[in-house]
Short mmCIF file of C-alpha atoms and ligand atoms in Angstrom, two decimals:
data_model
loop_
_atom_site.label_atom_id
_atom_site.label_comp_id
_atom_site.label_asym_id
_atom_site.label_seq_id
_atom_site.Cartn_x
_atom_site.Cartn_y
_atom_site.Cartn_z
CA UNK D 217 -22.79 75.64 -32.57
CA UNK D 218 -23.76 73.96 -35.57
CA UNK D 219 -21.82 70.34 -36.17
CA UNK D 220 -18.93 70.19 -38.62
CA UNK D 221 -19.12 68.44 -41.60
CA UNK D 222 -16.99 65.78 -42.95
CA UNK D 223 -17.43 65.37 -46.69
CA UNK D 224 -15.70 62.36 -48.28
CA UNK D 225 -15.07 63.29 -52.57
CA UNK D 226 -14.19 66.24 -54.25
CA UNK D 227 -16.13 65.85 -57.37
CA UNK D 228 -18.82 68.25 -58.22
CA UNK D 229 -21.54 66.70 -55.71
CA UNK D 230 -19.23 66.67 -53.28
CA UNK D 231 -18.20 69.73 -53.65
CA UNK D 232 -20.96 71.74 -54.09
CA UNK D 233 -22.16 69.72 -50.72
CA UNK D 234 -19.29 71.86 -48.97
CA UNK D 235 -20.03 74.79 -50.64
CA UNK D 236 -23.82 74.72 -48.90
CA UNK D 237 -22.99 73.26 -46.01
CA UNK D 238 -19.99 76.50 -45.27
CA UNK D 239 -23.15 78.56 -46.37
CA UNK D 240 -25.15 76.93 -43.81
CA UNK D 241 -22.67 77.66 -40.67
CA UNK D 242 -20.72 74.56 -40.80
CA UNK D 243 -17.19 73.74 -40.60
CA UNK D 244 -16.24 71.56 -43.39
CA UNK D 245 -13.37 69.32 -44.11
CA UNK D 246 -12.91 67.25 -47.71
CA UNK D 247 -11.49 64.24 -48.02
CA UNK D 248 -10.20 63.57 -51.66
CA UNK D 249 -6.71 62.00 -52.69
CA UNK D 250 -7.52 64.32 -55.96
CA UNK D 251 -10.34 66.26 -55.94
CA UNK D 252 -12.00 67.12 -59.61
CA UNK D 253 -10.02 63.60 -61.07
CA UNK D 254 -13.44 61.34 -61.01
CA UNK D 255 -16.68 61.56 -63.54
CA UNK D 256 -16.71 65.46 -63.35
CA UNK D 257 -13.23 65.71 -64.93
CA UNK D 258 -15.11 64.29 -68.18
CA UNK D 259 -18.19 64.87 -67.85
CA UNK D 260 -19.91 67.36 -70.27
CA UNK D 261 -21.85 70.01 -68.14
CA UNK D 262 -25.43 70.33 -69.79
CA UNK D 263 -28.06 71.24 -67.26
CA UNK D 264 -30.67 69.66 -69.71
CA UNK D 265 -33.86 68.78 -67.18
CA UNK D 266 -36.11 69.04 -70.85
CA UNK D 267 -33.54 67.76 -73.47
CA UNK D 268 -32.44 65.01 -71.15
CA UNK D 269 -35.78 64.16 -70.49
CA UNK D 270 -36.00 60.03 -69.33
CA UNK D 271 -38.95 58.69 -70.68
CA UNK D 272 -40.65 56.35 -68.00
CA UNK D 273 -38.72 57.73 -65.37
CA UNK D 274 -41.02 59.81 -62.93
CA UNK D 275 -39.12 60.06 -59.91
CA UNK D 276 -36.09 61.54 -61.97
CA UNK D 277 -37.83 64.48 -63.74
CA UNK D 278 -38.52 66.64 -61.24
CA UNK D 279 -35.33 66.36 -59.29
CA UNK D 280 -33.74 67.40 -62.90
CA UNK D 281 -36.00 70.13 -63.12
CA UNK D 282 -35.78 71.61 -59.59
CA UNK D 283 -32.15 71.20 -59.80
CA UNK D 284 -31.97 73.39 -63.08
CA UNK D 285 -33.80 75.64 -61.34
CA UNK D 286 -31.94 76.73 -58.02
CA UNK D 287 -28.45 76.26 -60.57
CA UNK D 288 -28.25 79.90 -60.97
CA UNK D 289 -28.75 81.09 -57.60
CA UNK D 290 -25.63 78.69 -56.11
CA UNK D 291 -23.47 79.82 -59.21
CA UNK D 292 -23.89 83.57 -58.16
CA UNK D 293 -23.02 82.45 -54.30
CA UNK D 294 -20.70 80.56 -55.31
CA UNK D 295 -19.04 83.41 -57.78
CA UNK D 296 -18.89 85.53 -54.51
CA UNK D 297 -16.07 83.54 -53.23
CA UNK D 298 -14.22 83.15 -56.43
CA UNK D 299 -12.59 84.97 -59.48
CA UNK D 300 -12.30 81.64 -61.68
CA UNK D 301 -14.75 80.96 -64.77
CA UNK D 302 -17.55 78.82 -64.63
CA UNK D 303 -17.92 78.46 -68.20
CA UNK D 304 -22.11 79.03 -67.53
CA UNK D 305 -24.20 79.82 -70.64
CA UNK D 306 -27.44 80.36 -71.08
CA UNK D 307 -28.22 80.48 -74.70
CA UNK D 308 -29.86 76.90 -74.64
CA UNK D 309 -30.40 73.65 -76.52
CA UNK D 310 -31.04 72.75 -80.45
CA UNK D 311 -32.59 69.42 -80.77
CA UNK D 312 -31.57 68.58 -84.00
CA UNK D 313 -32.58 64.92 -86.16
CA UNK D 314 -30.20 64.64 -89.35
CA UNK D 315 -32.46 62.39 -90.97
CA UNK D 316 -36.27 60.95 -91.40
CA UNK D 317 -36.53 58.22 -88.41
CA UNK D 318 -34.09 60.63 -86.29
CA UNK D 319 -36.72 63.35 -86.87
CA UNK D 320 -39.50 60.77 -85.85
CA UNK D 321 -37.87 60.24 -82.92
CA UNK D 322 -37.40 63.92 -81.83
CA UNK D 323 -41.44 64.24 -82.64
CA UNK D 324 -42.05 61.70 -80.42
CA UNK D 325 -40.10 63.73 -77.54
CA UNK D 326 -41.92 67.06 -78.44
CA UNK D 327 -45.01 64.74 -78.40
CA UNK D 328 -43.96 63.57 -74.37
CA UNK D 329 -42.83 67.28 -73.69
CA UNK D 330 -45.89 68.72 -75.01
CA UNK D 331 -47.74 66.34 -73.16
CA UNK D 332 -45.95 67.15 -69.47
CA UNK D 333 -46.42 70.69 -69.98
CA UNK D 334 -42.75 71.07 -70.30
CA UNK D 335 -41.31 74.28 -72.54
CA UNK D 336 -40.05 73.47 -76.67
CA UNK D 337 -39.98 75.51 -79.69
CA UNK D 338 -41.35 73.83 -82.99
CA UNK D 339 -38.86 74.95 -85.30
CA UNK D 340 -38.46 74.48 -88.97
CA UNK D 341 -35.11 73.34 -90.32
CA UNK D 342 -35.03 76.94 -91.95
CA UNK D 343 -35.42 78.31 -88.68
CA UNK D 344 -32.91 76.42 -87.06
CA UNK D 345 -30.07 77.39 -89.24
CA UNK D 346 -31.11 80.94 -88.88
CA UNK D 347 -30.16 80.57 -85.11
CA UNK D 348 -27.41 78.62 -85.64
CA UNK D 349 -26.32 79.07 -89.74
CA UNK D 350 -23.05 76.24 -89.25
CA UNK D 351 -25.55 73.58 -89.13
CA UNK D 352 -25.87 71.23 -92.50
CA UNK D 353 -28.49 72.00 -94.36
CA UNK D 354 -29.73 68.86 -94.91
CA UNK D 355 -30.57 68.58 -91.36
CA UNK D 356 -34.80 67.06 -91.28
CA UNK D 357 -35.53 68.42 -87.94
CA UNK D 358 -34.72 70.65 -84.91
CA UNK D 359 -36.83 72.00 -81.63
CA UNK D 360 -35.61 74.58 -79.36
CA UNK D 361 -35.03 73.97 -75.93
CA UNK D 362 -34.54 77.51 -74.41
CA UNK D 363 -34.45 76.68 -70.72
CA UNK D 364 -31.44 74.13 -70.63
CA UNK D 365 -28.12 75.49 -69.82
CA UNK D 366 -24.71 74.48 -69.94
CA UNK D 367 -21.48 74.85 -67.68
CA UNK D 368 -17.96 73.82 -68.31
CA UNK D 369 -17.52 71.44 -65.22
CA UNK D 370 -14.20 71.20 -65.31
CA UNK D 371 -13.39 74.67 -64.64
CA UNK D 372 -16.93 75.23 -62.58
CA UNK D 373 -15.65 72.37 -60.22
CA UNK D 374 -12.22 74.51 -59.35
CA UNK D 375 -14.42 77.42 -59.02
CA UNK D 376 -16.61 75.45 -56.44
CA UNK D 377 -13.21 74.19 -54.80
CA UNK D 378 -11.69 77.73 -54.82
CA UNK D 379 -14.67 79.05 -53.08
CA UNK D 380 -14.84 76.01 -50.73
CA UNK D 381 -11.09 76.28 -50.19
CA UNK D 382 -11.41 80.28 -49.98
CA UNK D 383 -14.13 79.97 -47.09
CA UNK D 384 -11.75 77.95 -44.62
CA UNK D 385 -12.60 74.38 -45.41
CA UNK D 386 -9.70 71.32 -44.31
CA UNK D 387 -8.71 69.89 -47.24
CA UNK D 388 -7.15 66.37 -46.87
CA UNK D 389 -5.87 64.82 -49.42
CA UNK D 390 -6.08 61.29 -48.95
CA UNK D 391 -8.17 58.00 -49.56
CA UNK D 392 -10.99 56.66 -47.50
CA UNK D 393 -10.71 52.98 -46.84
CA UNK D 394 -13.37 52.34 -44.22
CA UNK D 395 -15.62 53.92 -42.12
CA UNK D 396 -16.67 52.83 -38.59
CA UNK D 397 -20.52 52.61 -37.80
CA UNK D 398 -22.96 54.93 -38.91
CA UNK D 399 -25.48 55.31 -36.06
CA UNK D 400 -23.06 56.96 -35.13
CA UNK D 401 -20.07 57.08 -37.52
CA UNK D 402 -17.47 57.61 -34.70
CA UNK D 403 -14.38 57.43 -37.66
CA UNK D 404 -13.06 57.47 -40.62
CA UNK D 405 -10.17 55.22 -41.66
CA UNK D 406 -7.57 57.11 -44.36
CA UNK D 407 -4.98 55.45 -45.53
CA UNK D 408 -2.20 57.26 -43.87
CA UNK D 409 -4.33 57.59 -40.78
CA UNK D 410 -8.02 58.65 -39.22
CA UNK D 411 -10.09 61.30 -38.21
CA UNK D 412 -12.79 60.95 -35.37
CA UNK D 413 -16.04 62.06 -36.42
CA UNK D 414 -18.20 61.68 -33.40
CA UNK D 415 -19.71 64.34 -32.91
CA UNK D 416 -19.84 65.62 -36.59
CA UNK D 417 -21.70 64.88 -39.65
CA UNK D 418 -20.15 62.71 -42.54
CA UNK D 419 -21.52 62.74 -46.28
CA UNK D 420 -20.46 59.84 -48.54
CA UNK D 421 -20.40 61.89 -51.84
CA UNK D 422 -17.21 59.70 -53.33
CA UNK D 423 -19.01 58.62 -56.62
CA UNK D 424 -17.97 55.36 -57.99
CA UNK D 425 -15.57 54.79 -55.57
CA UNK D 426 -18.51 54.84 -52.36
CA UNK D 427 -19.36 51.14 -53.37
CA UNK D 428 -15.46 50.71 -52.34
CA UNK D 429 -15.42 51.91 -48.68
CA UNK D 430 -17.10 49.73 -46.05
CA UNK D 431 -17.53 49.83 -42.36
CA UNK D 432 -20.95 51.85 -41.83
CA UNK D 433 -23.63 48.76 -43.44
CA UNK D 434 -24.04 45.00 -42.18
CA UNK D 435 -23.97 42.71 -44.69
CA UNK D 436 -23.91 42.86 -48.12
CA UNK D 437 -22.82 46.52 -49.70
CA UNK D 438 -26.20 48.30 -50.32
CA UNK D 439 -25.06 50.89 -53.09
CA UNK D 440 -24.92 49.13 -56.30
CA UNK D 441 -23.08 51.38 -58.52
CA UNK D 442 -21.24 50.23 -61.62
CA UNK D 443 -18.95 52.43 -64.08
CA UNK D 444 -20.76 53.30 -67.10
CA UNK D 445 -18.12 54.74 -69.55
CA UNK D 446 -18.74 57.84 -71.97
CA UNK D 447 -15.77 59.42 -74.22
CA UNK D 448 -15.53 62.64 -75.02
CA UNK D 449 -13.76 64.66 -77.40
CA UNK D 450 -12.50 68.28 -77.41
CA UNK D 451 -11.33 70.20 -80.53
CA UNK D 452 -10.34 73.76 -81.07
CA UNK D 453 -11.49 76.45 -83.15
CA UNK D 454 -8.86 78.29 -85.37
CA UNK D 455 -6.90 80.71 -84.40
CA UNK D 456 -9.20 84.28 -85.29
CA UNK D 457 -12.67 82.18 -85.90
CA UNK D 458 -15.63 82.34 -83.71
CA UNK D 459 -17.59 79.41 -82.67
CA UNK D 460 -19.42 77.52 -84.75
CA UNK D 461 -22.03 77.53 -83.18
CA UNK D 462 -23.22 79.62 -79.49
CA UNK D 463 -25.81 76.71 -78.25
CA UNK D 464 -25.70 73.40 -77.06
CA UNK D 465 -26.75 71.01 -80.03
CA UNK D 466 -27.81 67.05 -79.25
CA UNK D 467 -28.70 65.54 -82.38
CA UNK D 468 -29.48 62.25 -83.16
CA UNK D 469 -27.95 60.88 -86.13
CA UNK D 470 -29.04 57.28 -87.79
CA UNK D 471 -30.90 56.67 -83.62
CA UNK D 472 -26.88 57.86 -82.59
CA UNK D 473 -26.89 60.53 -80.20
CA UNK D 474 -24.37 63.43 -79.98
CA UNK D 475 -23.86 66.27 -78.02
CA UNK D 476 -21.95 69.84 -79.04
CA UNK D 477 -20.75 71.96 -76.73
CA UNK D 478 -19.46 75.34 -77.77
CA UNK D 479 -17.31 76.89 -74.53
CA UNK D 480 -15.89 80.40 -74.05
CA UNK D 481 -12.12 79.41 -74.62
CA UNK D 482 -13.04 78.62 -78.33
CA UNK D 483 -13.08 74.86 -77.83
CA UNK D 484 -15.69 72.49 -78.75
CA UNK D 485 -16.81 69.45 -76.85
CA UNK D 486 -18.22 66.52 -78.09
CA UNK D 487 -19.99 63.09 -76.83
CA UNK D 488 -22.20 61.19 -76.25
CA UNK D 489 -21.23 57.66 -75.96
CA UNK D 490 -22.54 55.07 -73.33
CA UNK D 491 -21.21 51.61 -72.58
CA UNK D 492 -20.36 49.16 -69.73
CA UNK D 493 -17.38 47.04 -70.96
CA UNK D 494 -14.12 49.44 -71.96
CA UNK D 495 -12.93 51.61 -69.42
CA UNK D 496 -11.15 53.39 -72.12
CA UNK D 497 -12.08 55.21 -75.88
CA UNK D 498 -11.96 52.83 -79.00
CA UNK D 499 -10.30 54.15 -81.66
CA UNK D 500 -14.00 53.10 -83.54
CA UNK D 501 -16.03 55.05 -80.92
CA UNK D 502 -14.02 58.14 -81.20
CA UNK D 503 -14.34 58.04 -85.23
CA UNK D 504 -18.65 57.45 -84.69
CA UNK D 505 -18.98 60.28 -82.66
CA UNK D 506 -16.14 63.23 -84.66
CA UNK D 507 -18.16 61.48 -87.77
CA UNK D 508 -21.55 61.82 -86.27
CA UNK D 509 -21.10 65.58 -85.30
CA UNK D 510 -19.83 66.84 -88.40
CA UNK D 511 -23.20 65.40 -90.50
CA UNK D 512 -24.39 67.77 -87.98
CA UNK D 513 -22.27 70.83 -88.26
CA UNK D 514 -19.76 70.51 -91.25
CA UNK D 515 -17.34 72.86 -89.99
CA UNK D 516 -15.69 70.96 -87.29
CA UNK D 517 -13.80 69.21 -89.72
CA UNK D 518 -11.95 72.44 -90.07
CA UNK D 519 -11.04 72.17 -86.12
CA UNK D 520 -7.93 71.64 -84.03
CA UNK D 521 -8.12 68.40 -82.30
CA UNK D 522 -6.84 68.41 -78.76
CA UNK D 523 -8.12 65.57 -76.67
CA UNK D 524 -9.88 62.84 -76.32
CA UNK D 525 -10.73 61.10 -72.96
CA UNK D 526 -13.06 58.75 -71.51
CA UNK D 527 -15.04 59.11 -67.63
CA UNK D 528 -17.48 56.62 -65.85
CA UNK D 529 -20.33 57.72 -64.99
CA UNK D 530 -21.77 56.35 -60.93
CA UNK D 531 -24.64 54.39 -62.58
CA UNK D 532 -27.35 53.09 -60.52
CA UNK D 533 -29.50 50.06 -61.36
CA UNK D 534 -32.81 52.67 -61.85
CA UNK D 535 -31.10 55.83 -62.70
CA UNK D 536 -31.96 57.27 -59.57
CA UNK D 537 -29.00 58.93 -57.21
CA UNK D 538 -28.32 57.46 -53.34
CA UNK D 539 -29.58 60.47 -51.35
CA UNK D 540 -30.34 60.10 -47.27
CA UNK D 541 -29.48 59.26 -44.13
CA UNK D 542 -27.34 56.15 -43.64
CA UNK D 543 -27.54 56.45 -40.05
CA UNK D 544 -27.62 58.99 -37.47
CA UNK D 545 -24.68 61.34 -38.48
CA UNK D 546 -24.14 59.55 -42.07
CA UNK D 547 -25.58 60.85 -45.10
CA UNK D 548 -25.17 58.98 -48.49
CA UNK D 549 -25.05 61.20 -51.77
CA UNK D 550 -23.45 59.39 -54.76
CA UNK D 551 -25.16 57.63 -58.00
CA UNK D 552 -25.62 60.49 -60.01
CA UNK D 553 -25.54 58.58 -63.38
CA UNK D 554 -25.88 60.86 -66.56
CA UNK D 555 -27.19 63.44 -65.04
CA UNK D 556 -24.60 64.44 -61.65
CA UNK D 557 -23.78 67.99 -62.88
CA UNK D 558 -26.79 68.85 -63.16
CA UNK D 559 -28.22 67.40 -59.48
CA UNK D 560 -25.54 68.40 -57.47
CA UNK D 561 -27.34 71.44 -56.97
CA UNK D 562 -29.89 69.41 -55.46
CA UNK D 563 -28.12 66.48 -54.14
CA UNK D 564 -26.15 69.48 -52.00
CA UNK D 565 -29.09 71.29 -50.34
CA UNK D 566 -30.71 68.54 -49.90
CA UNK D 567 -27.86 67.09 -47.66
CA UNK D 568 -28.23 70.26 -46.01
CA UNK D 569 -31.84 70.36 -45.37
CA UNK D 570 -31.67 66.67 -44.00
CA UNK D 571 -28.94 67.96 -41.44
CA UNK D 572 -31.22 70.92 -40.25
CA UNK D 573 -34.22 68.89 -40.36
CA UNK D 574 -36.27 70.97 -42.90
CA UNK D 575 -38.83 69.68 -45.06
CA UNK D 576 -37.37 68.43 -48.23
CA UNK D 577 -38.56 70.57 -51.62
CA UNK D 578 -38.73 66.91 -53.51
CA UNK D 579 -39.75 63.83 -51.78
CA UNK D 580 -36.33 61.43 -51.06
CA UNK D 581 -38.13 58.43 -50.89
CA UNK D 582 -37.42 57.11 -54.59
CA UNK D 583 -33.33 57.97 -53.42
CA UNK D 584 -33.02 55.62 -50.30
CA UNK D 585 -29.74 54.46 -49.92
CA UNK D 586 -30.65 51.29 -49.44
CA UNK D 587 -33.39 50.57 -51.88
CA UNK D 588 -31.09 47.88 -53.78
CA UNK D 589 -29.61 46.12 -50.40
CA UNK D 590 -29.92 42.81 -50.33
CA UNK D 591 -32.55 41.76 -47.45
CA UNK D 592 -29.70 41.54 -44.71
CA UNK D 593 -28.06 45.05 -45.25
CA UNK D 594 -28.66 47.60 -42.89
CA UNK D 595 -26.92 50.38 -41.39
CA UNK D 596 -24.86 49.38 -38.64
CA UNK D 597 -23.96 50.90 -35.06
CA UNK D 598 -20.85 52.06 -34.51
CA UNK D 599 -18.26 49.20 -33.08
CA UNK D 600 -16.36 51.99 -31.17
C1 FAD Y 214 -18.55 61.35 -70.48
C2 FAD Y 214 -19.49 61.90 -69.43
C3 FAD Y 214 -20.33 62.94 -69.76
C4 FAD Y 214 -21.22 63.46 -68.80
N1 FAD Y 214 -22.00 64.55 -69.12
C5 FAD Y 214 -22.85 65.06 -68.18
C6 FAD Y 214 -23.63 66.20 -68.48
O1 FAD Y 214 -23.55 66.76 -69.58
N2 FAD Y 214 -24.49 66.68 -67.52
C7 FAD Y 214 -24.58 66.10 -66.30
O2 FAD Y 214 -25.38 66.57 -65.48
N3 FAD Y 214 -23.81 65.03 -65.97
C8 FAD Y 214 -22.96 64.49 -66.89
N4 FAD Y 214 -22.19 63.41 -66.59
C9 FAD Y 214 -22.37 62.75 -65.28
C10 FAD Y 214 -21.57 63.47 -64.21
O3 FAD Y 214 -20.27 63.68 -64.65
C11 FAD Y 214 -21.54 62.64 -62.92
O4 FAD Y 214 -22.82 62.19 -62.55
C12 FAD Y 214 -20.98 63.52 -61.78
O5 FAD Y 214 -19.73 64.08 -62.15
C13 FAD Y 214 -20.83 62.72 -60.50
O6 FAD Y 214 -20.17 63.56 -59.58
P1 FAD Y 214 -19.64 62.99 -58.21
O7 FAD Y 214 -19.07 64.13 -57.46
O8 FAD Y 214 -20.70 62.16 -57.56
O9 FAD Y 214 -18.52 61.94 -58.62
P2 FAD Y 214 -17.04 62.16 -59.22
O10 FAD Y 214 -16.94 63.34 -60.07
O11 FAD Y 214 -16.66 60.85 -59.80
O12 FAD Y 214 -16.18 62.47 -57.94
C14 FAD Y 214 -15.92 61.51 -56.95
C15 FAD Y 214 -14.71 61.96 -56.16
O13 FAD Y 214 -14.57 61.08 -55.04
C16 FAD Y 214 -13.21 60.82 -54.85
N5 FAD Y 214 -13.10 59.53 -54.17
C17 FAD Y 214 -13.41 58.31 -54.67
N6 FAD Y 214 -13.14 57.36 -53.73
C18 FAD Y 214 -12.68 58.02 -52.63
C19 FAD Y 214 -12.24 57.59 -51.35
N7 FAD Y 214 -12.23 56.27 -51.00
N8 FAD Y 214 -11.81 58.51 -50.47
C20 FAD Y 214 -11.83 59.84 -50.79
N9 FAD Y 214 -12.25 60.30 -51.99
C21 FAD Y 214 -12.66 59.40 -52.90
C22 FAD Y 214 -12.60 60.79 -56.25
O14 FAD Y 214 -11.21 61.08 -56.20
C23 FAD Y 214 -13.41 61.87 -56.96
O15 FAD Y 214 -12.74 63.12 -56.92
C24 FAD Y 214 -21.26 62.90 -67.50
C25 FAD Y 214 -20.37 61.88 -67.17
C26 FAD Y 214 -19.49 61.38 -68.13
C27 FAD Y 214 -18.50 60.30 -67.73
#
């Protein structure tokens, strides 16, 4: 009999953690007040490994890049369970610049991709509005980035929670306020109750809100996450029109980045925005970025607005997620930053493959959880 599974967050990590962890034999039961209502409710859904690319950040790239790679394969299992959209697409990325130093600055990425063997089409501006004829013509640059793909996490989340829901899971619907130990986590503390976990395995996949929960470290709280907030917008095309345009397209306008997202229901999404202080959308930041993407593609002037929100993002002080053991039946898996839609994939076999004691695909060491503690913090026993 394999042990069950307790997995604590319903956002897309955590999710997609039941998801492979059902496939795997386990029992599961989620714990989420509201599943889907964190950083995935917002977040945009590019699986960009090559686009997103972080300069001077070695460790990240190839979790990015294995990640994009098993996507597909757990989007077909996961399609097995369920008849809801995923909103996957796989036409791929324009790069665009809209003017001279923007277009410097997307050489210089070519330059690094080139360079790391990593796959880009040169294009000429020409070229580029062949493929995609709403862009301005006064764009100065664009690459192609055929490999990165795009998903619409909102509804791909549901999906995930359909099929996890679909396949027997517990769902309990309710907040986690502590746990107790972690060598062995014998409990966890709701706030209406608790659940003993002895002889099962818990995952700590809440996002932001796993810096909140104590109980299962000494000391000082090792996870040092912090909300970075993004807005996006979502407009509409007319009634009768098609998309503007059918790939993703992150342009850089004036060193600004933005981010296009055509979807299947005819809506648009747009962002790119990154800050630490306002945990909501400034009437000034929403303006930069509707402003910023129609230099880019005139036509969305023409659009239906229809929302605007802004999500925080589980930053980490190096980028890097929190992905291991805690203790003996407690595995950490939060801190996914910028980039959690697209490592979930990862971040949720590799929970799995720590459980059954395989060899990892990447090396975990870069992930510890408790690579930021403060000298004191450790996991601690269970007081039980
Ligand atoms: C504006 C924006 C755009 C983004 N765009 C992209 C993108 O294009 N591509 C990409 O790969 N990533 C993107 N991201 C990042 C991505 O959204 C996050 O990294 C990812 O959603 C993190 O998922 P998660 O499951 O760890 O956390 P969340 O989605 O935040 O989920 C955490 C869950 O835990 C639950 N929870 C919290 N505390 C408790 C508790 N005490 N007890 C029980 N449950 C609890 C919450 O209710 C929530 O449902 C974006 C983020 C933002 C904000």
């Amino acid at each position: 009999m394999k042990k069950p599974v307790v997995v604590i967050g319903g956002g897309i990590v955590g999710l997609s953690t039941c998801f492979e962890f059902q496939d795997a034999g386990h029992e599961v039961t989620l714990i989420d007040p509201e599943p889907i209502s964190g950083a995935t409710h917002h977040a945009g859904g590019m699986l960009a490994p090559i686009a997103e690319v972080q300069f001077r950040q070695p460790e990240l790239v190839p979790l990015m890049k294995e990640s994009a790679r098993i996507y597909p394969d757990l989007i077909a299992r996961v399609s097995r369970y369920t008849d809801l959209p995923t909103g996957y697409r796989t036409e791929g990325t324009l790069v665009v610049g809209a003017d001279r130093a923007d277009a410097r600055h997307i050489a210089d990425l070519v330059d690094y991709l080139e360079r790391e063997d990593l796959p880009v089409d040169v294009l000429s501006t020409r070229q580029a509005r062949a493929l995609e004829p709403a862009l301005s013509p006064r764009i100065a640059k664009a690459i192609g980035i055929p490999g990165d793909h795009q998903l619409q996490p909102r509804l791909y989340a549901r999906a995930v929670l359909d099929a996890v829901r679909a396949r027997g899971a517990r769902i309990i619907q309710d907040t986690v306020v502590a746990l107790e130990g972690a060598s062995p986590c014998t409990q966890v503390t709701l706030s209406s109750g608790s659940l003993d976990t002895a002889g099962s395995i818990v995952v700590l996949a809440a996002g932001l809100g796993a810096a909140k929960i104590p109980g299962w470290y000494a000391g000082a709280n090792p996870l040092q996450l912090r909300p970075v907030y993004g807005d996006m917008v979502w407009v509409r095309m007319p009634a009768g029109m098609d998309c503007l345009v059918s790939k993703v397209v992150r342009g850089f306008v004036e060193n600004r980045p933005v981010y296009i997202i055509p979807r299947n229901d005819g809506t648009v999404t747009i962002g790119a925005t990154s800050r630490e202080d306002q945990p909501h959308s400034s009437t000034g930041g929403i303006h930069d970025l509707l402003r910023d993407a129609i230099r880019l593609v005139p036509g969305l002037e023409e659009t239906e607005f229809v929302e605007a929100t802004c999500g925080a993002r589980p930053g980490t002080p190096d980028d890097l997620p929190y992905l291991g053991w805690a203790g003996s039946n407690l595995v950490v898996s939060t801190g996914y930053f910028r980039h959690g839609i697209l490592l979930s994939a990862l971040g949720a076999r590799t929970a799995v493959d720590l459980v059954a004691g395989r060899e990892l695909a990447q090396g975990l060491e870069a992930c510890d959880p408790f690579r930021h503690a403060p000298a004191t913090a450790h996991s601690t026993p269970s007081t039980a």
